[in-house]
XYZ file of N, CA and C in Angstrom:
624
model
N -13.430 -48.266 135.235
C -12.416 -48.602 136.237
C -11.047 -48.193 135.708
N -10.080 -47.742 136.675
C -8.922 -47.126 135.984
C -8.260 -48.124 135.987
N -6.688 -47.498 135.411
C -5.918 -49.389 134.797
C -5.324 -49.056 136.028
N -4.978 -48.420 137.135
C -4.336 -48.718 138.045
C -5.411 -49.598 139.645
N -6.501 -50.036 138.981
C -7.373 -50.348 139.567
C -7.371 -52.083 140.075
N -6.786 -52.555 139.364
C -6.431 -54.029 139.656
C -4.657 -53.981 140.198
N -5.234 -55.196 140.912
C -3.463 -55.394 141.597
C -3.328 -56.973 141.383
N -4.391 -57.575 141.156
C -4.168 -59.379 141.589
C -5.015 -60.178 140.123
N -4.132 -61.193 139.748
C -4.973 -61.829 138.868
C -4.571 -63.434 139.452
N -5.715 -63.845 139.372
C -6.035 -65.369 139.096
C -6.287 -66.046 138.486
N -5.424 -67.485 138.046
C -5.785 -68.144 137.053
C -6.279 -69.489 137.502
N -7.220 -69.812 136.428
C -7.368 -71.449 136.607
C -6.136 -72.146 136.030
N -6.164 -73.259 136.085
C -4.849 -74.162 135.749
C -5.587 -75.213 134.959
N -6.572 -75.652 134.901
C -6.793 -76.937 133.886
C -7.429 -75.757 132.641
N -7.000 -75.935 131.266
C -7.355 -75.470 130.060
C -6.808 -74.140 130.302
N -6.329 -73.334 131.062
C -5.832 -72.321 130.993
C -4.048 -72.285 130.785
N -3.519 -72.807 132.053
C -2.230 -73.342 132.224
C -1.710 -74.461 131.182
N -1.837 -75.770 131.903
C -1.614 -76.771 131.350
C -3.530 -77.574 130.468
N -3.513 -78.263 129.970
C -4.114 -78.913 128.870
C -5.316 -80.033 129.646
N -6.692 -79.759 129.325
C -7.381 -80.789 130.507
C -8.238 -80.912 129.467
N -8.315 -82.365 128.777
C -8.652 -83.230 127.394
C -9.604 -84.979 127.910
N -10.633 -84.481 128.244
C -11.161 -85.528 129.115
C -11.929 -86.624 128.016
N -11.915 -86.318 126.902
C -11.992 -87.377 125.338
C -11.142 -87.536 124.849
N -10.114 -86.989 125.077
C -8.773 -87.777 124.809
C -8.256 -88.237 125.623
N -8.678 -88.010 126.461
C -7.866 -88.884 127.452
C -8.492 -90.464 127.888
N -10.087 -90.394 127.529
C -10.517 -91.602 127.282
C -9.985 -92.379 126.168
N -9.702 -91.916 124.847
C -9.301 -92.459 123.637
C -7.982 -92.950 123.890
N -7.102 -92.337 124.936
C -5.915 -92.782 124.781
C -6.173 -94.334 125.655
N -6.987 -94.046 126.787
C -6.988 -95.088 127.933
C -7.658 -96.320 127.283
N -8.943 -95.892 126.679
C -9.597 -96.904 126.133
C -9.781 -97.695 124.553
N -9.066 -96.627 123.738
C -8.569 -96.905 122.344
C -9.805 -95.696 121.524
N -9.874 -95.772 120.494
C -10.451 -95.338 119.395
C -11.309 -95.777 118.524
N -11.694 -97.009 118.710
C -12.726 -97.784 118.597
C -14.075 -98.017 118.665
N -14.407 -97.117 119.617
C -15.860 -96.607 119.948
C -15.919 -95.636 119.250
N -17.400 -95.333 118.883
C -18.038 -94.085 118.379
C -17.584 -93.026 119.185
N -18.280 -91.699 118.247
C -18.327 -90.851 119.202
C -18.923 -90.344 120.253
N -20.956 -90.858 120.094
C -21.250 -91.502 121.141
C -20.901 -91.752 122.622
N -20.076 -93.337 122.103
C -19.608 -93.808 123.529
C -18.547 -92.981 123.711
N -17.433 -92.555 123.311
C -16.691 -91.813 124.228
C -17.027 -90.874 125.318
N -18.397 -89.608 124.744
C -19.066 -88.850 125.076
C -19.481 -89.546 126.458
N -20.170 -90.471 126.254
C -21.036 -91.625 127.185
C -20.025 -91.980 128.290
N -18.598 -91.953 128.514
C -17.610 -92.497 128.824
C -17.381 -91.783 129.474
N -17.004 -90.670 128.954
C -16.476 -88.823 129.287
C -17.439 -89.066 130.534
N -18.751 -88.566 130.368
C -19.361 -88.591 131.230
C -19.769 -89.502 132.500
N -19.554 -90.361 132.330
C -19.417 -91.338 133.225
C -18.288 -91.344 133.982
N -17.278 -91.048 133.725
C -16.184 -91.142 134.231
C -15.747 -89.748 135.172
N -16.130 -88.651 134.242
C -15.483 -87.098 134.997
C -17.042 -86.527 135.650
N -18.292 -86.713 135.088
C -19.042 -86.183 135.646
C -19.717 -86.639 136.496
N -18.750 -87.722 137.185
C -19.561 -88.905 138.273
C -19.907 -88.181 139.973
N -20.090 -88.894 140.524
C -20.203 -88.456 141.915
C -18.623 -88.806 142.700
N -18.357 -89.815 142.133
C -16.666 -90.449 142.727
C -15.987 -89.242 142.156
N -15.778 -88.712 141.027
C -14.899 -87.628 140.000
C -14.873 -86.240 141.293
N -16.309 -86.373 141.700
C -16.674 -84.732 142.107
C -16.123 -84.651 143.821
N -16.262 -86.535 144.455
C -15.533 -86.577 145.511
C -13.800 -86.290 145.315
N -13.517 -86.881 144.346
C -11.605 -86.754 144.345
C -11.789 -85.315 144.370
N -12.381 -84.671 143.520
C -11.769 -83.188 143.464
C -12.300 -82.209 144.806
N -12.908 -82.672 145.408
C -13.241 -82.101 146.757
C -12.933 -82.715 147.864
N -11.760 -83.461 147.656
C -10.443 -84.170 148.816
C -11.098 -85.384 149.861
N -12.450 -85.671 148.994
C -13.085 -86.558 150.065
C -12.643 -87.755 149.864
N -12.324 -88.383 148.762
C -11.737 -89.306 148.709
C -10.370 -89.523 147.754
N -9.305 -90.593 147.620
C -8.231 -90.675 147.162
C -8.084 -91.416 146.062
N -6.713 -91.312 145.273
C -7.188 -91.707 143.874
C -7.235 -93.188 144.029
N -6.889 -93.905 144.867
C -6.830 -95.247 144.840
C -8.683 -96.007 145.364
N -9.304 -94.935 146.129
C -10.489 -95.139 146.331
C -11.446 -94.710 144.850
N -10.888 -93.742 144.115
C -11.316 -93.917 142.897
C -11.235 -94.731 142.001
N -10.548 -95.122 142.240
C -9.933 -96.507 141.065
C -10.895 -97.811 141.487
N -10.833 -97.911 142.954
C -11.816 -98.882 143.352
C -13.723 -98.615 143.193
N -14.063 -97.325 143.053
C -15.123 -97.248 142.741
C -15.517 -97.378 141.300
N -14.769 -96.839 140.565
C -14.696 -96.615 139.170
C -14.971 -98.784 138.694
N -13.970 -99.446 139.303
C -13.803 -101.068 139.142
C -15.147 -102.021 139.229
N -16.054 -100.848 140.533
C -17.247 -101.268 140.774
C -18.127 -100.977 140.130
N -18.289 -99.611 139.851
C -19.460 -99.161 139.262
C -19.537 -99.524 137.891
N -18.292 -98.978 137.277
C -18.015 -98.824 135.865
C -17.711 -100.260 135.184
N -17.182 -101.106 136.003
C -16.448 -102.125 135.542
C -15.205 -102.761 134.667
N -14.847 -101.273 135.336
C -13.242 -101.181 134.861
C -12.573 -101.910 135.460
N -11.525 -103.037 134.385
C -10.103 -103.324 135.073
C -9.744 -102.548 135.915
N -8.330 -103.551 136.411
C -7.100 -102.700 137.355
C -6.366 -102.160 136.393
N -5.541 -102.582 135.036
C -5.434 -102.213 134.271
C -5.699 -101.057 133.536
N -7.052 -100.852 133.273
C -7.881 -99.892 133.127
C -8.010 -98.864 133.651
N -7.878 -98.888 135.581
C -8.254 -97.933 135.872
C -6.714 -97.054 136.182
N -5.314 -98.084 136.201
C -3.876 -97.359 136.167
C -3.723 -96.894 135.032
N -3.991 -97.239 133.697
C -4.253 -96.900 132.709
C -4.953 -94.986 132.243
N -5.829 -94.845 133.333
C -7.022 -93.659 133.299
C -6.242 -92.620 133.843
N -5.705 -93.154 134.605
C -5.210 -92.167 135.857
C -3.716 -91.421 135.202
N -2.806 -92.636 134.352
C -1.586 -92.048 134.018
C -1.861 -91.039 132.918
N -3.008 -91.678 131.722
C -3.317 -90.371 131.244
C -4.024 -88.965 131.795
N -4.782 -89.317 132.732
C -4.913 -88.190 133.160
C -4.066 -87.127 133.655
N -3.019 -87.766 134.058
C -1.818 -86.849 134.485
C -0.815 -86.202 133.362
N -0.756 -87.293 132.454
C 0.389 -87.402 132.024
C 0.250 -86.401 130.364
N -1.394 -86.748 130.199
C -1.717 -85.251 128.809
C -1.969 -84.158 128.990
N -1.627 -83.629 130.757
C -1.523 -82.480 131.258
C -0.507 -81.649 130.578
N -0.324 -80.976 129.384
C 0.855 -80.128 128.749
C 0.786 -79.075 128.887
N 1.557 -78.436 128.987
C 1.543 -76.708 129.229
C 0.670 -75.849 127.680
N -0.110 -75.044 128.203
C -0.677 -74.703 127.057
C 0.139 -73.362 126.564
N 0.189 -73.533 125.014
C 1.225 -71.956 124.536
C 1.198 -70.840 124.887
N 2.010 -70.052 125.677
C 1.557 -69.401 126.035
C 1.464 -68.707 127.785
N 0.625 -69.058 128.316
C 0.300 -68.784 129.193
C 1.384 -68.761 130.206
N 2.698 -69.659 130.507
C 3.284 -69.520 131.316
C 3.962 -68.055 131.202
N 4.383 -67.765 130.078
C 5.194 -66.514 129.657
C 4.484 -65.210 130.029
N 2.912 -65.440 129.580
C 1.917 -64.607 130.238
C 1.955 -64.058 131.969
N 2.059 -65.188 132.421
C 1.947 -65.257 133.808
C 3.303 -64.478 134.475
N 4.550 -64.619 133.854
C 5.620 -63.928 133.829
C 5.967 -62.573 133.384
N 4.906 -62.315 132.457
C 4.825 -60.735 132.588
C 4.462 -60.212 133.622
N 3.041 -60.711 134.001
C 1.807 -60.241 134.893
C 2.790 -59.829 136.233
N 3.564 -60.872 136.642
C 4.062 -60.621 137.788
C 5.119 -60.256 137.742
N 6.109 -59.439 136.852
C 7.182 -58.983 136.088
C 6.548 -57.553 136.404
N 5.489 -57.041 136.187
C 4.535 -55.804 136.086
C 4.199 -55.522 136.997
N 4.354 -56.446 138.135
C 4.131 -55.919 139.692
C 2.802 -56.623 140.424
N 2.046 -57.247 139.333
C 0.892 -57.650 140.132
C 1.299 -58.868 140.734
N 0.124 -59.060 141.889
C 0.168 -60.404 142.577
C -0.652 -61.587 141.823
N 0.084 -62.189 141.324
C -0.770 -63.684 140.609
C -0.983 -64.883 141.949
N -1.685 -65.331 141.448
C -2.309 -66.909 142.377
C -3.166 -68.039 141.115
N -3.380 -68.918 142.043
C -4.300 -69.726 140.803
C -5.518 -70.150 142.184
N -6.321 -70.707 141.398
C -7.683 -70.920 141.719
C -7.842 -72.402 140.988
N -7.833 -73.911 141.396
C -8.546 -74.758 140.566
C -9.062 -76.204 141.374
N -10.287 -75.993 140.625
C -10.596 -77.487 140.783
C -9.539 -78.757 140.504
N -9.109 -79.341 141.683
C -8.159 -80.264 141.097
C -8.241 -81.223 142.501
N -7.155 -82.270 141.923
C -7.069 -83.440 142.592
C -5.757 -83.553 143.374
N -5.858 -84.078 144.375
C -4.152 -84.283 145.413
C -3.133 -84.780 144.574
N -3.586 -85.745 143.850
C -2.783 -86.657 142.933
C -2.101 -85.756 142.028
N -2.822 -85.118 141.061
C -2.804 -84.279 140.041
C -1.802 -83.357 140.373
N -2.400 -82.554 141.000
C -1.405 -81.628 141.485
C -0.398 -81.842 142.357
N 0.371 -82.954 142.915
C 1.969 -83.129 143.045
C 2.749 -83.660 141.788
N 1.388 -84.427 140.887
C 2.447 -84.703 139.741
C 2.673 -83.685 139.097
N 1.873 -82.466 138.867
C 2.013 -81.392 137.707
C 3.058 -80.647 138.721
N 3.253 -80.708 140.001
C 4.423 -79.570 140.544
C 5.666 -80.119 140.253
N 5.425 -81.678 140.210
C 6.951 -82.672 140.233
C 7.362 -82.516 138.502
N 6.437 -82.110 137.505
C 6.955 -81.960 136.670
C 7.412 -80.510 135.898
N 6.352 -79.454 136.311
C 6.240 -78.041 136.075
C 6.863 -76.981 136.844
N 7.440 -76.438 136.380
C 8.151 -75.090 137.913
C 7.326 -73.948 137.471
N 6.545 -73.740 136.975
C 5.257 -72.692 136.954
C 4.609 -72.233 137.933
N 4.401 -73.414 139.305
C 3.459 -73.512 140.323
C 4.407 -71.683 141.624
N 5.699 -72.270 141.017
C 6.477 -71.067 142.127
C 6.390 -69.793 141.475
N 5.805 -69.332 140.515
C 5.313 -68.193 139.582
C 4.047 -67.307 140.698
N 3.018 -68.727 141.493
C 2.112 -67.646 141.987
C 2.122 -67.483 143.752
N 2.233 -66.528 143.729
C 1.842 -66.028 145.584
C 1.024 -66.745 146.336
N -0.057 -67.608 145.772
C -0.267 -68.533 146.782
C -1.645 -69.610 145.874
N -1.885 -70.432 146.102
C -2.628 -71.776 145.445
C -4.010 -72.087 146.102
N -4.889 -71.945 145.624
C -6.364 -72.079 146.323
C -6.679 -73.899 145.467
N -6.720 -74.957 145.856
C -7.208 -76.022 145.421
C -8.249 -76.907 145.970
N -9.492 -77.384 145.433
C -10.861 -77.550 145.553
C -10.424 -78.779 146.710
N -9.591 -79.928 145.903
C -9.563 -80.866 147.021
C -8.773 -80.539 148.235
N -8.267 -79.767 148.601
C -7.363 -79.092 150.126
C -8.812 -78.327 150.871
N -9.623 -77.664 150.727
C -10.575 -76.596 150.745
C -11.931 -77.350 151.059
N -12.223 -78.470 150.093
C -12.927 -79.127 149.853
C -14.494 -78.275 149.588
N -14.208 -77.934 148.870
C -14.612 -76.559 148.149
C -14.767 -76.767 146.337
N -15.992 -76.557 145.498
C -15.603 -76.596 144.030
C -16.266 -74.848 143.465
N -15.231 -74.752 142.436
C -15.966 -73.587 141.691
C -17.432 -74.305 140.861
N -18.109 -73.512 141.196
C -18.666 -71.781 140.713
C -19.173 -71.548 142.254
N -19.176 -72.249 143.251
C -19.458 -71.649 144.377
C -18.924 -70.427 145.148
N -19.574 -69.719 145.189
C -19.291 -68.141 145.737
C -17.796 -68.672 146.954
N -18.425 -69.740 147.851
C -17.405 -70.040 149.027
C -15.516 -70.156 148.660
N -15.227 -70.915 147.567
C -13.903 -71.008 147.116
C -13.244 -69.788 146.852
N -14.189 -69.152 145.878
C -13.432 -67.262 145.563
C -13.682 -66.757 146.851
N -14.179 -66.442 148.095
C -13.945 -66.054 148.963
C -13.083 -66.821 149.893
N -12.656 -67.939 149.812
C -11.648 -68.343 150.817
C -10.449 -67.811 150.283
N -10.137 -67.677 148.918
C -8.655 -67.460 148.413
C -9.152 -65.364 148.250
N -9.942 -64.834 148.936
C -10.092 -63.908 148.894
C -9.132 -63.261 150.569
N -10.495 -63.987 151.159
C -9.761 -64.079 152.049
C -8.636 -64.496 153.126
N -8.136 -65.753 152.085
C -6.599 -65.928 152.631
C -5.442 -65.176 152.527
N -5.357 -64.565 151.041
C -4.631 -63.695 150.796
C -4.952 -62.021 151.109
N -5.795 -62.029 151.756
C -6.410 -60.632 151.946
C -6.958 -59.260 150.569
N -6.948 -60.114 149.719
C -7.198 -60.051 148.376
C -8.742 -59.016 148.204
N -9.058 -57.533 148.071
C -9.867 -56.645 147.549
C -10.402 -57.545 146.405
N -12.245 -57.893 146.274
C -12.467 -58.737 144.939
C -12.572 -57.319 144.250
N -12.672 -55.917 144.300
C -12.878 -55.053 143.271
C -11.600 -54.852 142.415
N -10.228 -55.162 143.271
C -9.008 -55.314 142.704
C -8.343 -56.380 141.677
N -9.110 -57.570 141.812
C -8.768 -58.782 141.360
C -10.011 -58.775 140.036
N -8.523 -59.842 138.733
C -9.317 -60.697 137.663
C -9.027 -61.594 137.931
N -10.077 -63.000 137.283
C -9.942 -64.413 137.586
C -9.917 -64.948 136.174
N -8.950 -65.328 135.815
C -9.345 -66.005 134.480
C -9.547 -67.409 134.299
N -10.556 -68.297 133.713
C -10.906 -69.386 133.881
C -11.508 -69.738 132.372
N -11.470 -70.838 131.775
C -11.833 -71.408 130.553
C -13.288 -71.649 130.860
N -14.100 -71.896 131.927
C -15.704 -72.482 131.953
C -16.305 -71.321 131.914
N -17.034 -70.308 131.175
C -18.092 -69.657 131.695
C -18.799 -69.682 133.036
N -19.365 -70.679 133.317
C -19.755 -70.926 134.504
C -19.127 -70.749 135.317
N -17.516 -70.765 135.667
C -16.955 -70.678 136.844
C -16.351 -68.923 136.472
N -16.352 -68.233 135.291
C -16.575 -66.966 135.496
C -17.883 -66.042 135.642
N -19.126 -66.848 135.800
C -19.815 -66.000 136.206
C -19.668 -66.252 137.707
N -19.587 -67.488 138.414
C -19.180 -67.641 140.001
C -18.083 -66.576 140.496
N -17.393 -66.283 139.615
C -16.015 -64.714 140.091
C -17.059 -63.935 140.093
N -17.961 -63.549 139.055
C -18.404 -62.046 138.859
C -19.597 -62.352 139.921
N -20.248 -62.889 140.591
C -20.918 -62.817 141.465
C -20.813 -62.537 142.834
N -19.523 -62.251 143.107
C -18.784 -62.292 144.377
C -17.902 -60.690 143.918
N -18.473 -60.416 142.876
C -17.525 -59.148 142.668
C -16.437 -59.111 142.285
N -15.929 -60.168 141.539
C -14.084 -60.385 140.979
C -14.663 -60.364 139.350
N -13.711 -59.054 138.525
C -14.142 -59.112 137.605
C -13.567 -60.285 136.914
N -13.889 -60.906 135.914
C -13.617 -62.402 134.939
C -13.543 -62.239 133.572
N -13.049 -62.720 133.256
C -12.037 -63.467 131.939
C -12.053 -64.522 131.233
N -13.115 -65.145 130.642
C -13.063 -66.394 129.810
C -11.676 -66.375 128.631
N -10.978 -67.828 129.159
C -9.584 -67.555 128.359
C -10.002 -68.446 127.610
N -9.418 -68.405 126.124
C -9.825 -69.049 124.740
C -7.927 -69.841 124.362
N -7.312 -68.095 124.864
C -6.027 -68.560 124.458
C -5.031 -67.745 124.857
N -3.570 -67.590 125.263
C -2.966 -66.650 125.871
C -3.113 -65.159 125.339
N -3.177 -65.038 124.100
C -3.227 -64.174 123.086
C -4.301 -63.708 123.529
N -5.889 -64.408 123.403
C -5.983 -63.920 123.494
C -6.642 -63.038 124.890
N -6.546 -63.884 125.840
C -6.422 -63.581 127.638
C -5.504 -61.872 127.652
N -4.293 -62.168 126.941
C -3.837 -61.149 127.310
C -4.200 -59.470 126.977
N -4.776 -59.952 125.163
C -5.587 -58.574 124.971
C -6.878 -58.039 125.837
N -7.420 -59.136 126.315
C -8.844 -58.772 127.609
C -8.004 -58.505 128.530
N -6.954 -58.453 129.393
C -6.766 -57.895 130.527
C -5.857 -56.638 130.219
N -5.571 -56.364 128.806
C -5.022 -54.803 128.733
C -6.272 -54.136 128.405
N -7.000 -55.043 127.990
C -8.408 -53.816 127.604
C -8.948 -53.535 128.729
N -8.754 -54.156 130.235
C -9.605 -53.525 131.036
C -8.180 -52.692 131.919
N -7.351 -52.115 131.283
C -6.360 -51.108 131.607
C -5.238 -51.875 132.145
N -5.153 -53.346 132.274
C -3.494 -53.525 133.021
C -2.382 -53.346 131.876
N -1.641 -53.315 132.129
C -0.015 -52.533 131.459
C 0.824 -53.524 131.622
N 1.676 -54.277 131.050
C 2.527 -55.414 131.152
C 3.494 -55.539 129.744
């Protein structure tokens, strides 16, 4: 493929952008006290639930999470305002990448992001980050109600923006949600780190 062959890149935003630490973010909420084990046990209970997979697919709200989480889990109120502020709040910009993103579109291409995320989440990360006005337009799981690796999400932000998938990279930290790009024909990018994201997208010819 020639390097004048791409025009559009996409990024994920949790582990790519900003910082998404779902054992630390239990450790902070719940202390350090438990094994490693239970955190694991915790982790999972908490992000890989069926309530977790409703917030991020806009079916339900964080305050209906908090109330399921109280039931099931038997979390305080405490506990569950507790979950939620870290979840927002150890969202940090990861090194890197914003400056990245400022070349990319410095160079002429069209950037966007692509992510699984939550309503909540994402007004606090816009109310705190000015990164979000960096991309041409925002594909998010809970608005869409839509999750990656499903073929359906990369084609809605395909086709919202009128976006060629032979033109477009997607870069995303899960494997899994880059083989869901490359199945739909968007070539992909497992990012480790800006560094080194940025040497994989000059190796497949972009110029920045």
């Amino acid at each position: 493929m020639s390097a004048d062959s791409f025009k559009n890149i996409i990024f994920d935003i949790g582990n790519v952008v900003v910082r998404w630490a779902p054992e630390k973010i239990v450790r902070l909420t719940f202390g350090d006290s438990d094994s490693i084990e239970a955190i694991e046990a915790r982790v999972k209970s908490i992000f890989q639930s069926e309530t977790w997979r409703d917030l991020n697919q806009g079916l339900i709200c964080e305050n209906d999470a908090k109330a399921q989480y109280r039931k099931a889990l038997e979390f305080s109120e405490r506990e569950c305002e507790r979950l939620f502020y870290y979840i927002k709040h150890s969202q940090i910009l990861i090194y890197g990448t914003v400056e990245l993103i400022k070349r990319c579109k410095a160079s002429g291409y069209r950037v966007f992001a692509l992510t699984d995320n939550v309503h909540e989440i994402v007004s606090h990360l816009k109310a705190v980050y000015s990164f979000w006005a960096l991309f041409e337009g925002v594909t998010v799981s809970a608005e869409v109600g839509l999750l990656k690796p499903h073929a359906e999400i990369y084609q809605r932000l395909l086709c919202e923006y009128d976006l060629a998938a032979s033109e477009t990279v997607f870069i995303d930290d899960m494997p899994y949600n880059v083989k869901g790009a490359e199945a739909v024909g968007i070539t992909a990018i497992q990012f480790e780190s800006a560094f080194q994201c940025e040497q994989a997208l000059k190796s497949l010819g972009l110029e920045f």
